[in-house]
Amino acid sequence: MDQIEIFKALSNKTRLQILGWLKEPELHFPEQPNADFENVGVCVGQIQLKSGLSQSTISEYLSILQRADLINSTRLGQWTYYKRNKEGLKKLSNIINTEL
Amino acid sequence: MDQIEIFKALSNKTRLQILGWLKEPELHFPEQPNADFENVGVCVGQIQLKSGLSQSTISEYLSILQRADLINSTRLGQWTYYKRNKEGLKKLSNIINTEL
DNA sequence: TTGGCATATCGGGAAAAGTCGATATACATT
DNA sequence: AATGTATATCGACTTTTCCCGATATGCCAA
């Protein structure tokens, strides 16, 4: 993954917030039936609701974050759940500490 | 300093390169008379030369990086020298590790 | 198999960033 | 004081990003 795409993904208030929310889902989202935060993450609809932006915008933002390896998705039935990608975040931390 | 401005500053190939160059100036720039890399950094002209972009663009890029607290400047005579801002970079590393 | 949700993709208009050349400013030398 | 050099700022144009509404797709239930 290109470093620049990672930083671009992070250069937006809403996307940054989403990552923060996904760090502690219990704190930011209501209980979900049949889908545990730890395993699958949070579904798009909840994230959209919390963000206040349009459905299409949030869907796009999530895919930007995913392309940057900052989150990943699981499809369950008609829902898509997103959660933090710990690997990717660690890699980012590494870049900061070794290359900049 | 706004987090978003930090990530925006990093969302550009040349600016990212500049930070990399400033991490090991001896490796990327010729010896400078009367100005030690460690103390004051590297002067704008050298950075511009290496980047291949126009003088105005590099001057602007440097100020973007500076506003993001990623580098800082020292004026010596008619030259401005820029070097890494270790504080700011540490703060960034902290953001990544605690907020995302 | 039709209808209803949840999500993704597409097309577009407005705002921001990338980049330049020209010009201004600041300092140093003559 | 006048000139030369280093850097900063300005104005303009092009490309990218921000968001939206509309439409498509995928999955489920009746």
Tab-separated table of C-alpha atoms (C1' of nucleotides) in Angstrom:
chain	number	residue	atom	x	y	z
A	1	MET	CA	0.000	0.000	0.000
A	2	ASP	CA	1.203	3.416	-0.938
A	3	GLN	CA	2.158	5.596	2.006
A	4	ILE	CA	0.581	8.627	0.455
A	5	GLU	CA	-2.771	6.907	0.192
A	6	ILE	CA	-2.580	6.209	3.893
A	7	PHE	CA	-1.982	9.839	4.753
A	8	LYS	CA	-4.642	11.008	2.326
A	9	ALA	CA	-7.098	8.655	3.957
A	10	LEU	CA	-6.300	10.281	7.277
A	11	SER	CA	-6.585	13.826	5.943
A	12	ASN	CA	-10.280	14.155	6.603
A	13	LYS	CA	-12.110	14.913	9.819
A	14	THR	CA	-14.867	12.372	9.374
A	15	ARG	CA	-12.525	9.559	8.397
A	16	LEU	CA	-10.336	10.311	11.362
A	17	GLN	CA	-13.393	10.232	13.610
A	18	ILE	CA	-14.487	6.907	12.194
A	19	LEU	CA	-11.148	5.394	13.147
A	20	GLY	CA	-11.523	6.825	16.627
A	21	TRP	CA	-15.036	5.423	16.958
A	22	LEU	CA	-13.918	2.008	15.793
A	23	LYS	CA	-11.206	1.968	18.414
A	24	GLU	CA	-13.858	1.784	21.133
A	25	PRO	CA	-17.096	0.732	19.513
A	26	GLU	CA	-18.916	0.027	22.816
A	27	LEU	CA	-18.413	3.670	23.678
A	28	HIS	CA	-19.743	5.043	20.436
A	29	PHE	CA	-22.336	2.657	19.061
A	30	PRO	CA	-25.400	0.885	20.427
A	31	GLU	CA	-25.317	-2.834	21.100
A	32	GLN	CA	-25.676	-4.874	17.898
A	33	PRO	CA	-27.680	-8.096	17.716
A	34	ASN	CA	-25.880	-11.074	16.164
A	35	ALA	CA	-22.634	-9.231	15.556
A	36	ASP	CA	-19.933	-8.737	18.082
A	37	PHE	CA	-17.867	-5.556	17.849
A	38	GLU	CA	-14.616	-7.373	18.458
A	39	ASN	CA	-15.143	-9.978	15.759
A	40	VAL	CA	-16.775	-8.159	12.923
A	41	GLY	CA	-16.885	-4.504	13.851
A	42	VAL	CA	-19.655	-1.993	13.250
A	43	CYS	CA	-22.077	-1.887	10.356
A	44	VAL	CA	-22.122	0.889	7.785
A	45	GLY	CA	-25.542	2.153	8.764
A	46	GLN	CA	-24.481	2.866	12.340
A	47	ILE	CA	-21.390	4.683	11.212
A	48	GLN	CA	-23.384	6.729	8.753
A	49	LEU	CA	-25.951	7.605	11.390
A	50	LYS	CA	-23.280	8.819	13.753
A	51	SER	CA	-21.415	10.791	11.120
A	52	GLY	CA	-24.406	12.715	9.847
A	53	LEU	CA	-23.148	12.490	6.263
A	54	SER	CA	-24.895	10.806	3.370
A	55	GLN	CA	-24.914	7.069	2.872
A	56	SER	CA	-22.903	7.269	-0.321
A	57	THR	CA	-20.265	9.466	1.245
A	58	ILE	CA	-19.757	7.153	4.181
A	59	SER	CA	-19.651	4.097	1.978
A	60	GLU	CA	-16.937	5.778	-0.029
A	61	TYR	CA	-15.018	6.904	3.039
A	62	LEU	CA	-15.026	3.393	4.392
A	63	SER	CA	-13.607	2.052	1.192
A	64	ILE	CA	-10.910	4.720	1.214
A	65	LEU	CA	-9.931	3.674	4.730
A	66	GLN	CA	-9.996	0.057	3.679
A	67	ARG	CA	-7.807	0.630	0.640
A	68	ALA	CA	-5.321	2.240	2.993
A	69	ASP	CA	-5.359	-0.907	5.144
A	70	LEU	CA	-6.619	1.040	8.103
A	71	ILE	CA	-9.831	-0.944	8.461
A	72	ASN	CA	-11.266	-4.140	7.058
A	73	SER	CA	-14.715	-5.460	6.325
A	74	THR	CA	-16.829	-8.523	6.879
A	75	ARG	CA	-20.073	-9.150	5.085
A	76	LEU	CA	-22.836	-10.841	7.098
A	77	GLY	CA	-26.130	-11.187	5.310
A	78	GLN	CA	-27.099	-7.814	3.984
A	79	TRP	CA	-24.789	-5.946	6.330
A	80	THR	CA	-21.178	-4.986	5.958
A	81	TYR	CA	-19.225	-4.543	9.168
A	82	TYR	CA	-16.019	-2.599	9.434
A	83	LYS	CA	-13.367	-2.749	12.122
A	84	ARG	CA	-9.877	-1.426	12.703
A	85	ASN	CA	-7.018	-3.155	10.949
A	86	LYS	CA	-4.425	-3.475	13.684
A	87	GLU	CA	-1.739	-4.703	11.303
A	88	GLY	CA	-2.124	-1.700	9.067
A	89	LEU	CA	-2.068	0.707	11.970
A	90	LYS	CA	1.067	-0.857	13.319
A	91	LYS	CA	2.664	-0.555	9.922
A	92	LEU	CA	1.765	3.121	9.849
A	93	SER	CA	3.283	3.637	13.263
A	94	ASN	CA	6.421	2.014	11.946
A	95	ILE	CA	6.615	4.297	8.962
A	96	ILE	CA	6.407	7.341	11.190
A	97	ASN	CA	9.090	6.062	13.501
A	98	THR	CA	11.555	4.846	10.934
A	99	GLU	CA	11.128	6.935	7.813
A	100	LEU	CA	10.155	10.416	8.918
B	1	MET	CA	-1.933	22.075	15.779
B	2	ASP	CA	-4.773	20.407	13.989
B	3	GLN	CA	-4.278	16.707	13.336
B	4	ILE	CA	-5.777	16.996	9.911
B	5	GLU	CA	-3.236	19.577	8.858
B	6	ILE	CA	-0.516	17.161	9.876
B	7	PHE	CA	-1.893	14.381	7.719
B	8	LYS	CA	-2.526	16.740	4.818
B	9	ALA	CA	1.060	17.884	5.044
B	10	LEU	CA	2.127	14.266	4.728
B	11	SER	CA	-0.206	13.534	1.805
B	12	ASN	CA	2.247	14.572	-0.851
B	13	LYS	CA	5.150	12.672	-2.326
B	14	THR	CA	7.605	15.547	-2.376
B	15	ARG	CA	6.833	16.656	1.163
B	16	LEU	CA	7.250	13.115	2.384
B	17	GLN	CA	10.583	12.919	0.586
B	18	ILE	CA	11.729	16.165	2.132
B	19	LEU	CA	11.125	14.734	5.582
B	20	GLY	CA	13.068	11.642	4.633
B	21	TRP	CA	15.953	13.721	3.319
B	22	LEU	CA	16.041	15.839	6.442
B	23	LYS	CA	16.261	12.722	8.560
B	24	GLU	CA	19.751	12.046	7.159
B	25	PRO	CA	20.985	15.245	5.577
B	26	GLU	CA	24.597	14.071	5.182
B	27	LEU	CA	23.293	11.319	2.945
B	28	HIS	CA	21.230	13.557	0.724
B	29	PHE	CA	22.861	16.966	0.600
B	30	PRO	CA	26.348	18.280	-0.050
B	31	GLU	CA	28.404	19.702	2.770
B	32	GLN	CA	27.338	23.229	3.721
B	33	PRO	CA	29.807	25.940	4.700
B	34	ASN	CA	29.042	27.771	7.936
B	35	ALA	CA	25.920	25.801	8.752
B	36	ASP	CA	25.880	22.464	10.440
B	37	PHE	CA	23.086	20.038	9.493
B	38	GLU	CA	22.427	19.061	13.073
B	39	ASN	CA	22.055	22.600	14.369
B	40	VAL	CA	20.252	24.463	11.656
B	41	GLY	CA	19.321	21.958	8.995
B	42	VAL	CA	19.410	22.356	5.242
B	43	CYS	CA	18.813	25.508	3.259
B	44	VAL	CA	15.836	25.951	0.937
B	45	GLY	CA	17.928	26.137	-2.191
B	46	GLN	CA	19.437	22.693	-1.646
B	47	ILE	CA	16.059	21.167	-1.000
B	48	GLN	CA	14.628	22.802	-4.082
B	49	LEU	CA	17.520	21.598	-6.213
B	50	LYS	CA	17.032	18.042	-5.061
B	51	SER	CA	13.272	18.088	-5.498
B	52	GLY	CA	13.268	19.370	-9.051
B	53	LEU	CA	10.204	21.517	-8.369
B	54	SER	CA	10.033	25.272	-8.612
B	55	GLN	CA	11.380	27.573	-5.942
B	56	SER	CA	7.940	28.883	-5.059
B	57	THR	CA	6.483	25.413	-4.703
B	58	ILE	CA	9.220	24.258	-2.374
B	59	SER	CA	9.023	27.390	-0.298
B	60	GLU	CA	5.320	26.763	0.122
B	61	TYR	CA	5.815	23.069	0.893
B	62	LEU	CA	8.300	23.916	3.576
B	63	SER	CA	5.876	26.271	5.195
B	64	ILE	CA	3.141	23.649	5.075
B	65	LEU	CA	5.450	21.202	6.838
B	66	GLN	CA	6.369	23.881	9.324
B	67	ARG	CA	2.768	24.792	10.100
B	68	ALA	CA	2.215	21.109	10.822
B	69	ASP	CA	5.105	21.197	13.305
B	70	LEU	CA	6.992	18.603	11.331
B	71	ILE	CA	9.985	20.830	10.640
B	72	ASN	CA	11.294	24.148	11.863
B	73	SER	CA	13.370	26.927	10.433
B	74	THR	CA	16.334	29.080	11.304
B	75	ARG	CA	17.287	32.170	9.396
B	76	LEU	CA	21.009	32.807	8.983
B	77	GLY	CA	21.863	35.788	6.858
B	78	GLN	CA	20.051	35.432	3.571
B	79	TRP	CA	19.456	31.748	3.999
B	80	THR	CA	16.669	29.884	5.691
B	81	TYR	CA	17.526	26.439	7.002
B	82	TYR	CA	14.980	23.796	7.770
B	83	LYS	CA	15.348	20.708	9.928
B	84	ARG	CA	13.108	18.005	11.374
B	85	ASN	CA	11.045	18.882	14.400
B	86	LYS	CA	11.542	15.893	16.655
B	87	GLU	CA	8.924	17.048	19.132
B	88	GLY	CA	6.267	17.284	16.472
B	89	LEU	CA	7.139	13.912	15.026
B	90	LYS	CA	6.938	12.322	18.429
B	91	LYS	CA	3.558	13.919	18.964
B	92	LEU	CA	2.391	12.472	15.672
B	93	SER	CA	3.587	9.038	16.640
B	94	ASN	CA	1.606	9.426	19.828
B	95	ILE	CA	-1.565	10.336	18.001
B	96	ILE	CA	-1.289	7.228	15.879
B	97	ASN	CA	-0.702	5.008	18.855
B	98	THR	CA	-3.348	6.388	21.155
B	99	GLU	CA	-6.148	7.779	19.037
B	100	LEU	CA	-6.388	5.621	15.948
C	1	DT	C1'	-40.685	-13.535	-7.726
C	2	DT	C1'	-41.595	-9.389	-5.975
C	3	DG	C1'	-40.608	-5.987	-2.639
C	4	DG	C1'	-37.786	-4.090	0.779
C	5	DC	C1'	-33.493	-3.068	3.123
C	6	DA	C1'	-28.305	-2.343	3.320
C	7	DT	C1'	-24.534	-1.145	0.819
C	8	DA	C1'	-21.874	0.138	-3.382
C	9	DT	C1'	-21.124	2.724	-7.456
C	10	DC	C1'	-21.786	6.645	-10.680
C	11	DG	C1'	-22.027	11.459	-12.223
C	12	DG	C1'	-21.568	15.996	-10.965
C	13	DG	C1'	-20.887	20.717	-8.792
C	14	DA	C1'	-18.241	23.226	-5.355
C	15	DA	C1'	-14.122	23.714	-2.726
C	16	DA	C1'	-9.277	22.742	-1.882
C	17	DA	C1'	-4.567	21.412	-3.226
C	18	DG	C1'	-0.699	21.199	-6.667
C	19	DT	C1'	2.163	23.769	-9.226
C	20	DC	C1'	3.932	27.389	-11.932
C	21	DG	C1'	5.942	32.154	-13.286
C	22	DA	C1'	6.075	36.808	-11.790
C	23	DT	C1'	6.818	39.823	-8.246
C	24	DA	C1'	7.991	41.330	-3.528
C	25	DT	C1'	11.000	41.327	0.485
C	26	DA	C1'	15.175	40.823	3.059
C	27	DC	C1'	19.818	40.616	3.520
C	28	DA	C1'	24.741	41.172	1.869
C	29	DT	C1'	28.256	43.241	-1.043
C	30	DT	C1'	30.115	46.703	-3.520
D	1	DA	C1'	22.760	53.822	-3.028
D	2	DA	C1'	22.693	50.109	-6.315
D	3	DT	C1'	22.995	45.392	-7.473
D	4	DG	C1'	22.813	40.503	-6.663
D	5	DT	C1'	21.176	36.428	-4.292
D	6	DA	C1'	17.885	33.669	-1.240
D	7	DT	C1'	13.428	33.143	0.106
D	8	DA	C1'	8.471	34.368	0.455
D	9	DT	C1'	4.156	35.718	-1.411
D	10	DC	C1'	0.720	36.425	-5.193
D	11	DG	C1'	-2.307	35.298	-9.078
D	12	DA	C1'	-3.658	31.905	-12.155
D	13	DC	C1'	-4.665	27.471	-14.036
D	14	DT	C1'	-5.232	22.448	-13.590
D	15	DT	C1'	-6.106	18.420	-10.931
D	16	DT	C1'	-7.935	16.302	-6.869
D	17	DT	C1'	-11.028	15.930	-3.006
D	18	DC	C1'	-15.469	16.641	-0.718
D	19	DC	C1'	-19.950	15.605	-0.695
D	20	DC	C1'	-24.381	14.929	-2.598
D	21	DG	C1'	-28.545	12.565	-5.038
D	22	DA	C1'	-29.685	8.976	-8.162
D	23	DT	C1'	-29.145	4.488	-9.490
D	24	DA	C1'	-27.388	-0.304	-9.247
D	25	DT	C1'	-26.481	-4.582	-6.755
D	26	DG	C1'	-26.985	-8.133	-3.302
D	27	DC	C1'	-29.415	-10.347	0.046
D	28	DC	C1'	-33.580	-11.618	2.570
D	29	DA	C1'	-38.569	-12.298	3.528
D	30	DA	C1'	-43.090	-12.816	2.161
